[in-house]
Coordinates of C-alpha atoms and ligand atoms in Angstrom, one line a residue:
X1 CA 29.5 30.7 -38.7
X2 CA 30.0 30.2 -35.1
X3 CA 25.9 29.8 -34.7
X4 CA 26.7 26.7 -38.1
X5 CA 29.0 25.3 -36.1
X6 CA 27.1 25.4 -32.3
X7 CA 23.9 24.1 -34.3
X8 CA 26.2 21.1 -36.1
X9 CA 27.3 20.4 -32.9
X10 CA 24.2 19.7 -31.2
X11 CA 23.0 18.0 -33.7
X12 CA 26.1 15.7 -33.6
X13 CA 25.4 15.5 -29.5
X14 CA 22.2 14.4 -30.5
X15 CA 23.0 11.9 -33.0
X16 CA 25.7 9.9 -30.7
X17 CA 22.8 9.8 -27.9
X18 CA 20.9 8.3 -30.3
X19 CA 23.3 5.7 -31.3
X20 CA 24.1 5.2 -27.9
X21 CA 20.0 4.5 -27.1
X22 CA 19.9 2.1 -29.9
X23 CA 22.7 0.3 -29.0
X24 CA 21.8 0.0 -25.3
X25 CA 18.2 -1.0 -26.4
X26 CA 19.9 -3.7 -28.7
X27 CA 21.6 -5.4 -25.6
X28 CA 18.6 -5.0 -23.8
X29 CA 16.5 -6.9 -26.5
X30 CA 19.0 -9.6 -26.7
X31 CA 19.3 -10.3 -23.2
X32 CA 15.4 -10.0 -22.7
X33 CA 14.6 -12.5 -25.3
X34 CA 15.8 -15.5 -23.6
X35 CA 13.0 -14.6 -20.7
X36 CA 9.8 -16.5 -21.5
X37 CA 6.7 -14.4 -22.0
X38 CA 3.7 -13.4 -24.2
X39 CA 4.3 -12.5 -27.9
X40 CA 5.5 -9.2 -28.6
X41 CA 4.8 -7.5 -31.7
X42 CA 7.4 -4.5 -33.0
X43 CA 7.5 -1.0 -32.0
X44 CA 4.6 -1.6 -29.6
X45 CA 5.4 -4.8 -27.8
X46 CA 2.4 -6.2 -25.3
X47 CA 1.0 -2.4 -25.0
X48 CA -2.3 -4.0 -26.5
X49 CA -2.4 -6.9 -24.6
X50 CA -2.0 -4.6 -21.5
X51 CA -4.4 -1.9 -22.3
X52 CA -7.1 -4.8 -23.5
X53 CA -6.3 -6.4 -19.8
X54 CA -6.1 -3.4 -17.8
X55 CA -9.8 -3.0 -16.8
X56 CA -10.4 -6.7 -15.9
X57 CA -10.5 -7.4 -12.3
X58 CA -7.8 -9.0 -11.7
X59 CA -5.5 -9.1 -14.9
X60 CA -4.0 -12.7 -16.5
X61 CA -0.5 -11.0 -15.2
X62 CA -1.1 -12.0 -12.2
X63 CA -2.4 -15.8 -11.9
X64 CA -3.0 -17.0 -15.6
X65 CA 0.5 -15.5 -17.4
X66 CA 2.9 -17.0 -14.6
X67 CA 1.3 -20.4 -15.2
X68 CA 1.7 -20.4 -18.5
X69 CA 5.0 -18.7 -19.1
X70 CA 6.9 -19.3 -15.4
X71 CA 7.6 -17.6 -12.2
X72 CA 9.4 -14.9 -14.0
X73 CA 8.0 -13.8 -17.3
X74 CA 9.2 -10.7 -19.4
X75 CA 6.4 -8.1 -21.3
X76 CA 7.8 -5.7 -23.8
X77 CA 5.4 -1.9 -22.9
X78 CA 6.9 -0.7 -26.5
X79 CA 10.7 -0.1 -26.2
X80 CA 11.0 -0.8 -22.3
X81 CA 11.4 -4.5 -21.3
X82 CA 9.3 -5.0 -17.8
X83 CA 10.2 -8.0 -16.1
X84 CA 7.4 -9.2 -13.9
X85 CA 8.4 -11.3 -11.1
X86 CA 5.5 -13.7 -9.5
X87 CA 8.1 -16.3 -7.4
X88 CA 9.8 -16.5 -3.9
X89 CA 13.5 -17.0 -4.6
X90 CA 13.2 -14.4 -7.7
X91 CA 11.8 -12.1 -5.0
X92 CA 14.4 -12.8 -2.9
X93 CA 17.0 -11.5 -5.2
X94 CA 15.7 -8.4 -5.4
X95 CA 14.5 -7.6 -1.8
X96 CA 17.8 -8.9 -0.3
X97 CA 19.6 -6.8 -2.0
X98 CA 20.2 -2.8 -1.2
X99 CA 21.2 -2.8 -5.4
X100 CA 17.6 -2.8 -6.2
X101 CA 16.1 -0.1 -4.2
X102 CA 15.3 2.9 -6.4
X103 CA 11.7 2.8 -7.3
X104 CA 10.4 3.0 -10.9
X105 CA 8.6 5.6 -13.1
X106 CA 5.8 3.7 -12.6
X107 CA 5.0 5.8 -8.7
X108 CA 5.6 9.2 -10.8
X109 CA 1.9 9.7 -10.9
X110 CA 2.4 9.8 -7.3
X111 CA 4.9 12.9 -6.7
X112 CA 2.4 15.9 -7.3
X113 CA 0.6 14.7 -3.8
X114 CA 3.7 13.0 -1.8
X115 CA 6.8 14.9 -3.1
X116 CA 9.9 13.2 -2.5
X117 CA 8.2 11.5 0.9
X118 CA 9.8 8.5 2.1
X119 CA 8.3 6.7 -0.2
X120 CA 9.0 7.9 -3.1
X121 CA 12.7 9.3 -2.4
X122 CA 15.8 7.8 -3.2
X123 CA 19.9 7.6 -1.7
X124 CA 21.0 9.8 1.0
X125 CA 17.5 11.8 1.4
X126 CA 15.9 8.1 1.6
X127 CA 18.8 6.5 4.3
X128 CA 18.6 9.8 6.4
X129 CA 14.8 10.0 6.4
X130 CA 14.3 6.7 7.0
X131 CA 16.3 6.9 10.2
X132 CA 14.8 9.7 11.7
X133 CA 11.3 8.2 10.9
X134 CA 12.1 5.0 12.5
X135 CA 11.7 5.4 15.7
X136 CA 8.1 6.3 16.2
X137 CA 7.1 3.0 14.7
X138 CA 9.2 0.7 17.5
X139 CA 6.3 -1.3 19.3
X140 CA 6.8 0.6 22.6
X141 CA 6.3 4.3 21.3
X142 CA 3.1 2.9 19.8
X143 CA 1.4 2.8 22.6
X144 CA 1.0 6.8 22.6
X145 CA -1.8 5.9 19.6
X146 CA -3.7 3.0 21.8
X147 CA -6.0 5.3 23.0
X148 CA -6.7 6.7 19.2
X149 CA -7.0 3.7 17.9
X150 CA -9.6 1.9 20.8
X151 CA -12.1 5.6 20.8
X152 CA -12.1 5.2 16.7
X153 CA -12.5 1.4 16.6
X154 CA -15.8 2.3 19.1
X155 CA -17.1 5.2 16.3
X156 CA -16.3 2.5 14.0
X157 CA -18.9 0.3 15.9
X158 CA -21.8 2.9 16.3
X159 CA -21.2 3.8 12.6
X160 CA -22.2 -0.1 11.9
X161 CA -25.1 -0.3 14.1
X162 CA -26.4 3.2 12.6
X163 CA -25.8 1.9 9.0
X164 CA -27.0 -1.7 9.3
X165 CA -30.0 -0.8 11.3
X166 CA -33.3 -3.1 10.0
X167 CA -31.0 -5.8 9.2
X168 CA -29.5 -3.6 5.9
X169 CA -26.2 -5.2 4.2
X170 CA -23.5 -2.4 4.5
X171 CA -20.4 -2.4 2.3
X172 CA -17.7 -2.5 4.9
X173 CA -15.2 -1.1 2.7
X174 CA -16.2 2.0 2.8
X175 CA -16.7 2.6 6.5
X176 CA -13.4 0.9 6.7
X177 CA -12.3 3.5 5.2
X178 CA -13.5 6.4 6.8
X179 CA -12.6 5.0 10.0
X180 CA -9.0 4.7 9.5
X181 CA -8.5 7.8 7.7
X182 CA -9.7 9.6 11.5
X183 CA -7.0 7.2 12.7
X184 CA -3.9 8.1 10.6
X185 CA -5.3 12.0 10.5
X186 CA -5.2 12.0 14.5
X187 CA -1.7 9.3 14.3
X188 CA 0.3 11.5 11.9
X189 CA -0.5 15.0 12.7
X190 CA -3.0 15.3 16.0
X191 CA -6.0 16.1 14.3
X192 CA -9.5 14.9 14.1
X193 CA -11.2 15.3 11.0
X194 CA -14.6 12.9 12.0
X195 CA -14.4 11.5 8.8
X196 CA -16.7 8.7 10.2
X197 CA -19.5 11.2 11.6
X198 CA -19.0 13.9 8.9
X199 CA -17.1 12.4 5.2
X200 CA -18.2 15.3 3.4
X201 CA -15.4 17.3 4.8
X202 CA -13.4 19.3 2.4
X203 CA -9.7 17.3 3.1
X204 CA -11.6 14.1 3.7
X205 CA -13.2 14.1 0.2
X206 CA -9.8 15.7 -1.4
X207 CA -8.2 12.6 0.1
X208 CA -10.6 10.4 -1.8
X209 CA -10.9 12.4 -4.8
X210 CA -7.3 12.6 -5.7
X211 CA -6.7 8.8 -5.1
X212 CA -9.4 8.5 -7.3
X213 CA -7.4 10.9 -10.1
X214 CA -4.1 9.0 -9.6
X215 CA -5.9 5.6 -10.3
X216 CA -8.0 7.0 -13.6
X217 CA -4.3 8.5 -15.0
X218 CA -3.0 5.3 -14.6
X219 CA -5.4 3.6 -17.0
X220 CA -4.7 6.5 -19.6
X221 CA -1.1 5.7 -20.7
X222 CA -1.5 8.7 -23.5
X223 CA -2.6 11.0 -19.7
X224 CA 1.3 10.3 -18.5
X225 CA 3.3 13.0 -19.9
X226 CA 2.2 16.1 -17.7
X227 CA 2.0 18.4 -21.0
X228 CA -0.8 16.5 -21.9
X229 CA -2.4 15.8 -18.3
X230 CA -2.1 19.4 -17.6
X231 CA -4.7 20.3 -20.5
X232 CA -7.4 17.9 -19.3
X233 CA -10.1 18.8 -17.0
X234 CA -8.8 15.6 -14.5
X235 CA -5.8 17.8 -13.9
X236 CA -7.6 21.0 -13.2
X237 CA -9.1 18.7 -10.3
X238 CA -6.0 17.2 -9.1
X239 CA -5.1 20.9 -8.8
X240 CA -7.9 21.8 -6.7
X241 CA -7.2 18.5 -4.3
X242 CA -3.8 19.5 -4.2
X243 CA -4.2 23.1 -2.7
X244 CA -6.6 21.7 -0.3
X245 CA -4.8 18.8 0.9
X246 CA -1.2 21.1 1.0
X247 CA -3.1 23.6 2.9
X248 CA -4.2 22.0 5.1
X249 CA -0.6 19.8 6.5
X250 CA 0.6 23.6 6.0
X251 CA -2.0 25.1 8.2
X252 CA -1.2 22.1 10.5
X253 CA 2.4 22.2 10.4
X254 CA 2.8 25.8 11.6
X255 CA 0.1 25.7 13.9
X256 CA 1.6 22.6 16.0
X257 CA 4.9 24.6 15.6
X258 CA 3.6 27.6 17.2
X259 CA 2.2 25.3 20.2
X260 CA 5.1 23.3 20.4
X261 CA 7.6 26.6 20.7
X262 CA 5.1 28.1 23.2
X263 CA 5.9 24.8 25.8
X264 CA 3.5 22.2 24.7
X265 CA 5.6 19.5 24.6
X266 CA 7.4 19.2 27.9
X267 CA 10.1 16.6 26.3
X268 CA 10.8 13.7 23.5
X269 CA 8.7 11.3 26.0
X270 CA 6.0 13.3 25.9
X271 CA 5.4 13.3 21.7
X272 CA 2.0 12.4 20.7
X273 CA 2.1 11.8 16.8
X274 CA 4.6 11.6 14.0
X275 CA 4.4 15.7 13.2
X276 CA 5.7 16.1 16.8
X277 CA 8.2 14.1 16.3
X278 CA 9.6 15.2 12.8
X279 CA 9.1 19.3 14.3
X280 CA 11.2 18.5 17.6
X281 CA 14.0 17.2 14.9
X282 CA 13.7 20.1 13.4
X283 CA 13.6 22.3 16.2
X284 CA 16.4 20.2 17.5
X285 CA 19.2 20.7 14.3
X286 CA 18.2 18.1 11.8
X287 CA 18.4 19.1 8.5
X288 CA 14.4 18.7 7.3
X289 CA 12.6 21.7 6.3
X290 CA 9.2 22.3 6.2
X291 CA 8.6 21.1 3.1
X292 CA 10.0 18.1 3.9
X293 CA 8.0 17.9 7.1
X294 CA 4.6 18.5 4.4
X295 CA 5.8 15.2 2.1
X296 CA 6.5 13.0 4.6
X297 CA 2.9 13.5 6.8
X298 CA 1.6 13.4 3.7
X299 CA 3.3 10.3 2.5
X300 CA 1.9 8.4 5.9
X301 CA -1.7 10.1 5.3
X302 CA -1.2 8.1 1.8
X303 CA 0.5 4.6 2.8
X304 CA -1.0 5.0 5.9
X305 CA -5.0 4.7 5.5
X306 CA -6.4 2.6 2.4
X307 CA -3.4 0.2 3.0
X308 CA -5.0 -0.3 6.0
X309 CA -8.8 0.0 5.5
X310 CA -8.5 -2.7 2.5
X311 CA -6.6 -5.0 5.3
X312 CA -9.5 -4.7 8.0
X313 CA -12.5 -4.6 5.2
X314 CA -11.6 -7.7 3.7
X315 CA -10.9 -9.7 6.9
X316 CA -14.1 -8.9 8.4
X317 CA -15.8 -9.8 4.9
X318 CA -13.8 -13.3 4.8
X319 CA -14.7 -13.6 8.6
X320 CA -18.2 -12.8 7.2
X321 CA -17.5 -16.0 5.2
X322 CA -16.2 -18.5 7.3
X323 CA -18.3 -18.6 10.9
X324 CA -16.3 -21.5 11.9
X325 CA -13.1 -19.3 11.7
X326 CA -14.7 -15.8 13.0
X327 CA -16.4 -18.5 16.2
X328 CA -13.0 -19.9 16.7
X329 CA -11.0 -16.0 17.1
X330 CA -14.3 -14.7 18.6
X331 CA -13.6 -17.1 21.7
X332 CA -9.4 -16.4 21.7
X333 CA -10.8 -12.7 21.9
X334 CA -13.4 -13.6 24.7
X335 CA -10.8 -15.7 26.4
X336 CA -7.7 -12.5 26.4
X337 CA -10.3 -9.9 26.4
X338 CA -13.3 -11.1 28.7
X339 CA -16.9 -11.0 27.3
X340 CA -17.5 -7.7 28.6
X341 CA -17.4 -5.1 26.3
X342 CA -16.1 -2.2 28.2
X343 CA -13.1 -4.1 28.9
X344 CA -10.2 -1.5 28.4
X345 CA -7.1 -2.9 26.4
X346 CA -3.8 -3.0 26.9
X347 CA -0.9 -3.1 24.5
X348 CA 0.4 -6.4 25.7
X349 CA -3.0 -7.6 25.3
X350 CA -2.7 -7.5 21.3
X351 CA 0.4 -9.7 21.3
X352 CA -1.8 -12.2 23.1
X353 CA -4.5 -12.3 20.3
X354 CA -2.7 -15.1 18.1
X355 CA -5.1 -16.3 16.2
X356 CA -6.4 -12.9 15.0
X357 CA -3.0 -12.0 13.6
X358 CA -3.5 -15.7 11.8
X359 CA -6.5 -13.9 10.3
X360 CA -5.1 -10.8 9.5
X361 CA -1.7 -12.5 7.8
X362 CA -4.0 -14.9 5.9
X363 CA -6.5 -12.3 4.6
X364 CA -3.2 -10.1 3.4
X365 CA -1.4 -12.9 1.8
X366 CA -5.2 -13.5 -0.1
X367 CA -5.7 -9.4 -0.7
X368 CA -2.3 -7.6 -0.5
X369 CA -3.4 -4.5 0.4
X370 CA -0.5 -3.3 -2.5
X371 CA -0.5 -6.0 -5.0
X372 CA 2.6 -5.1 -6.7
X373 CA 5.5 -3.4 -6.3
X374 CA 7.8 -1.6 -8.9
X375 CA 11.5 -1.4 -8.8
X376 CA 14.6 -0.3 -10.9
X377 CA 17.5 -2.7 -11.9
X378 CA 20.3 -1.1 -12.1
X379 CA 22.9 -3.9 -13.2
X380 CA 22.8 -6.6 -15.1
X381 CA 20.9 -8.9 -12.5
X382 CA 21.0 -12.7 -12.6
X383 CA 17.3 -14.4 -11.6
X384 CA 17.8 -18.2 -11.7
X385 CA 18.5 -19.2 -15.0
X386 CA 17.6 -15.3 -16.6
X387 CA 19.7 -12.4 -16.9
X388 CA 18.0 -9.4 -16.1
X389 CA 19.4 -6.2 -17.9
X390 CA 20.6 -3.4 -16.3
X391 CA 18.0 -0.4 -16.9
X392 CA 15.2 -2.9 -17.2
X393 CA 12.0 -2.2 -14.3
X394 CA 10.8 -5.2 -12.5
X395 CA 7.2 -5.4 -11.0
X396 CA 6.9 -7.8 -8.0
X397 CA 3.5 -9.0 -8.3
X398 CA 2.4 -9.9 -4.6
X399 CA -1.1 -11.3 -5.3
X400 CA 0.7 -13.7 -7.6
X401 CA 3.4 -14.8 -5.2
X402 CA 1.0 -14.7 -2.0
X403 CA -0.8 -17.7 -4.4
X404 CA 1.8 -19.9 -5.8
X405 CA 0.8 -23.0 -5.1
X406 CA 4.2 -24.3 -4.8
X407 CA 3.7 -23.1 -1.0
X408 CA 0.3 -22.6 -0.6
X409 CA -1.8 -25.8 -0.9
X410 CA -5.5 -25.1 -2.2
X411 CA -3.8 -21.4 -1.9
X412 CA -7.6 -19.9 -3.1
X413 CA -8.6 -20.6 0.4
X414 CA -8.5 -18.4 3.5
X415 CA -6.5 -20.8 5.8
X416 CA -5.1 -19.0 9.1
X417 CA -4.0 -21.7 10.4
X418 CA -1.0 -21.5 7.6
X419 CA 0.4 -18.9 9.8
X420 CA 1.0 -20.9 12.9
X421 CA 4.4 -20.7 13.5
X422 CA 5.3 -24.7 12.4
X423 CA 4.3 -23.9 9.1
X424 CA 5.4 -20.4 8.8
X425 CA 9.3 -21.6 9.4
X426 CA 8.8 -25.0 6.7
X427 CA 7.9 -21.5 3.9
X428 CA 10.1 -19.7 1.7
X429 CA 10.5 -16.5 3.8
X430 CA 10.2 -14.3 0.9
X431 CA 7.0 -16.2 0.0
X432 CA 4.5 -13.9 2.2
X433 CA 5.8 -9.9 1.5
X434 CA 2.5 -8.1 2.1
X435 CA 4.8 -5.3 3.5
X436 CA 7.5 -5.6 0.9
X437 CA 10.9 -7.0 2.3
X438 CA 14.6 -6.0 2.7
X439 CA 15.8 -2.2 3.7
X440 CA 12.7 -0.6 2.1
X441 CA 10.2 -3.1 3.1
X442 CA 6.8 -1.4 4.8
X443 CA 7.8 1.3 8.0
X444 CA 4.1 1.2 9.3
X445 CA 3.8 -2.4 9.6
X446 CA 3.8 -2.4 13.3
X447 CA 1.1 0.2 13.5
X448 CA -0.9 -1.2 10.9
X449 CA -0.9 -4.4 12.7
X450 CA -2.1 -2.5 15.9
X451 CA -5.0 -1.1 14.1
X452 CA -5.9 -3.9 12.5
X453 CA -6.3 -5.8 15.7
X454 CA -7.6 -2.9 17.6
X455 CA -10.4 -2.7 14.7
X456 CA -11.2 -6.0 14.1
X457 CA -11.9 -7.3 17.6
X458 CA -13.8 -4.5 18.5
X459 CA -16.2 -5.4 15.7
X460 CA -16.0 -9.7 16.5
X461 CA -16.7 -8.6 20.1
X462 CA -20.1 -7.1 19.0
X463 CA -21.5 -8.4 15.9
X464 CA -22.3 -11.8 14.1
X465 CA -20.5 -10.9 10.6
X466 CA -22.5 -12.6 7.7
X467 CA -21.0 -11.8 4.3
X468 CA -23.7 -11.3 1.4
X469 CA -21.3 -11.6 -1.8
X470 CA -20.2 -14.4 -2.5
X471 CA -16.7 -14.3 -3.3
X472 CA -16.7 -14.7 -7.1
X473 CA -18.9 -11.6 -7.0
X474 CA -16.5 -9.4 -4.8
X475 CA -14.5 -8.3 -7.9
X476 CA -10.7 -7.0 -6.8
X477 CA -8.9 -5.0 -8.7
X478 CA -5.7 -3.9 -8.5
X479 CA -5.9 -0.5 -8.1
X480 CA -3.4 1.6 -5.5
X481 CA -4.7 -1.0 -3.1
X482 CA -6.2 -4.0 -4.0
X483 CA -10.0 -2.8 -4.3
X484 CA -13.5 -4.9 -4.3
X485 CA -15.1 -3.2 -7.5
X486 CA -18.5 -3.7 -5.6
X487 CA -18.0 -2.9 -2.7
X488 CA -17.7 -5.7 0.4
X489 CA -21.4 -6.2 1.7
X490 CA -21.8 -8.2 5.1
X491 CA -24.6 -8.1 7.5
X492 CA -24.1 -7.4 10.9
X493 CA -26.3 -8.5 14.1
X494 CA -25.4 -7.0 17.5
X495 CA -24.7 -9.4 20.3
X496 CA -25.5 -9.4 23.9
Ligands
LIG1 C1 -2.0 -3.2 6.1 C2 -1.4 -2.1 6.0 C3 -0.2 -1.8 5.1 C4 0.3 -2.5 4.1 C5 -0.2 -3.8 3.5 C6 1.5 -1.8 3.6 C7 2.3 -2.2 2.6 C8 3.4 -1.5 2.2 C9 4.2 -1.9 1.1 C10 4.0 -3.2 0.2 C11 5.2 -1.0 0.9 C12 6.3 -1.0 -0.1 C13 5.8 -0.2 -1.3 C14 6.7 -0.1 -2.4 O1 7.9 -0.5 -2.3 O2 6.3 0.4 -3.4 C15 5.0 0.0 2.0 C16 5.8 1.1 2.1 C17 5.6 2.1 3.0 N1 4.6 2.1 4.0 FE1 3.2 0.7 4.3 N2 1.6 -0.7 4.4 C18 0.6 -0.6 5.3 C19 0.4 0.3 6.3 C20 1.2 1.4 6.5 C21 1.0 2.4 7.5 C22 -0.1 2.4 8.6 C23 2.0 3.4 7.3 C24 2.3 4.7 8.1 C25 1.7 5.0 9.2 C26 2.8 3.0 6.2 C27 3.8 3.7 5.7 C28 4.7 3.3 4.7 C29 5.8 4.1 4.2 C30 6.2 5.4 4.7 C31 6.4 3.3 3.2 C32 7.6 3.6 2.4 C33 8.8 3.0 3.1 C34 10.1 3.3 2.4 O3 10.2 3.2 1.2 O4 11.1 3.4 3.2 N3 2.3 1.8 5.7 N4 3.9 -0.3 2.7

């Protein structure tokens, strides 16, 4: 009787939830409807449209849907309304605000590798986090890195001569990439992995390999729910990458501990990289354990080195393209930096190189590193003349408002002389968001602006870049970071 009764009253449980779903997704479909956007077919929405689009190179969600259906356009991905978001005063909205900054299911496929890092955490554990982290990204504290970044910039330019030697065409995106992963390994946790001189290294290729994994999962919509993942042979690789990469922060972790407890750091002043600095808050009271310590060095190793790497590949591949621009920033660098090579920067020299952060702005508002960005709305939100309804996701499509034309003219073109500062204050501020915007906009910026710079000039000051593809050819895809499918293949020629 009483197992009757417990049984009828689950199943009544069950039954009100499911009125309560239907009703929900009722007012969710009426408010919806009135946003503009391709037609939608029952039960399964636009899923075909987006699975048929997926693989292209760059998808029509980003340039040709927003033309034809507005700056704000709404896809149904079967029962869940997803509001895409391609214009500067929506963006606004949503990155002004602190309502709208819970991120979506969509960075799920992320938590097996970055846990509840800062990017991927939410409330309290995000505020608190995010203030202890804060610090060791103010401009002075950077300095600590200079020296990492100048000795790996120079690798980075004996890896070019080795690999372009005879006049070969080397894809710079891959170098790129090896080059700042030695930089983020040595920024966030004091260690050198050579990825440059050796890439075969077990964590360097578990880096690559898992990226790889999350990017292949998110093509497979049917791969999402982990009891079906786990059976597949992708996950029995993930699981591999995982007790590599974990091991080794671990094996890190405790070992900088041990040092650090037996005098190694004389005082805060005298930190040398983000672990430091998140131990000696431990060390010190803060409430972070040591798995906490693992997801957030983690979380930079992640946001930290393909964000970057895409940044510097594709500027030196549209420098490649443009001699009259690389000529022009090769004699602002000759002029701050003198034409001798061995010339020793400074931090205050890279706030001197102004056309070079031109570049660098113009070549992220072209190639976002992150081309979109996924949030959750959690109240009924208006956007112009739309409602957006509460429990709804909204994807901020970068590429798409980096190119509106509205405030871009010919906005194909790589232009840095957009970013001089007349023009930059007569632009929609939220019109250029490479690094996101509001309270959870990008905490590496600053750094990533530093490598940038301390990459890029390095290379101006001693090669000629010629690009060999042309630009049609290059192929992007939005991937994690916005990706050239065949690589980006420049020549280089040494100068004297
Ligand atoms: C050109 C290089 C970079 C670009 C374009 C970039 C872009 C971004 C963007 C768009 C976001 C927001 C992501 C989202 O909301 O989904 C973000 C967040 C973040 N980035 Fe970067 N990033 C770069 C470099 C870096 C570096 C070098 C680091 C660390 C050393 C870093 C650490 C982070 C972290 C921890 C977050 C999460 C912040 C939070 O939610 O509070 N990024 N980045």
């Amino acid at each position: 009787m009483i197992r009757r009764v417990f049984i009828a009253f689950i199943a009544c449980a069950a039954g009100v939830e499911c009125i309560k779903y239907v009703v929900q997704l009722i007012k969710v479909y009426h408010k919806v409807k009135r946003i503009p956007g391709p037609k939608a077919y029952p039960i399964i929405g636009n899923l075909l449209d987006v699975i048929a689009n997926l693989r292209d190179t760059i998808p029509p969600f980003f340039i040709e849907y927003p033309k034809k259906y507005g700056r704000l356009y709404r896809m149904w991905l079967g029962p869940q309304a997803r509001i895409a978001i391609c214009g500067a005063k929506y963006a606004e909205t949503i990155f002004s605000s602190q309502k709208y900054m819970e991120k979506s299911k969509d960075y799920d496929l992320l938590r097996p590798w970055l846990g509840d890092g800062l990017l991927l955490s939410s409330g309290n554990k995000w505020r608190s986090r995010r203030r202890l982290l804060t610090p060791a990204f103010h401009f002075r504290t950077l300095d600590v890195f200079l020296p990492t970044f100048l000795e790996n910039s120079s690798i980075f330019v004996d890896m070019l001569e080795k690999h372009s030697a005879h006049g070969a065409a080397i894809d710079i995106f891959h170098l790129a990439g090896l080059c700042t992963l030695d930089i983020i390994c040595e920024c966030a946790m004091g260690v050198k992995v050579n990825a440059q001189e050796e890439d075969d290294s077990e964590y360097v290729v578990a880096v690559k390999k898992i990226a790889e994994i999350v990017v292949d999962r998110g093509f497979r919509p049917h791969l999402y729910p982990d009891f079906i993942f786990n059976l597949t042979s992708m996950a029995r690789e993930q699981q591999k990458c995982l007790k590599i990469l974990h091991k080794f922060t671990q094996d890190v972790i405790r070992k900088r501990r041990e040092d650090i407890l037996a005098g190694d750091l004389e005082d805060e002043d005298s930190v040398k990289n983000f672990l430091d600095l998140l131990i000696m808050a431990q060390l010190k009271g803060t409430a972070i354990s040591d798995a906490g310590i693992q997801e957030e060095v983690d979380t930079f190793m992640f946001e930290g080195h393909d964000t970057t790497a895409t940044a510097i590949a594709w500027c030196l591949y549209l420098l490649g393209q443009n001699p009259d621009v690389q000529e022009k920033l090769r004699d602002e660098i000759e002029m701050v930096l003198g034409t001798n090579n061995n010339y020793e920067y400074e931090l205050q020299d890279f706030s001197k190189l102004k056309y070079l952060e031109c570049c660098i702005k113009e070549t992220l508002r072209l190639y976002p590193s992150v081309p979109a960005i996924f949030r959750n709305v959690p109240v009924d939100t208006a956007l112009g003349e739309y409602v957006v309804p509460a429990g709804t996701q909204v994807a901020l499509l970068l590429y798409a408002i980096h190119r509106d034309p509205e405030h871009y003219h010919e906005p194909e073109k790589f232009i840095p002389e957009r970013f001089f500062s007349d023009e930059v204050s007569k632009r929609h501020p939220y019109a250029y968001v490479p690094f996101s915007a509001g309270a959870r906009n990008c905490i590496g910026q600053k750094f990533a602006f530093l490598v940038q710079k301390a990459v890029i000039s390095t290379v101006v000051r001693h090669f000629d870049i010629v690009s060999v593809d042309k630009i049609e050819d290059t192929k992007p895809k939005a991937l994690l970071v916005i990706k050239p499918l065949n690589g980006l293949n420049i020549l280089l020629k040494r100068r004297h």
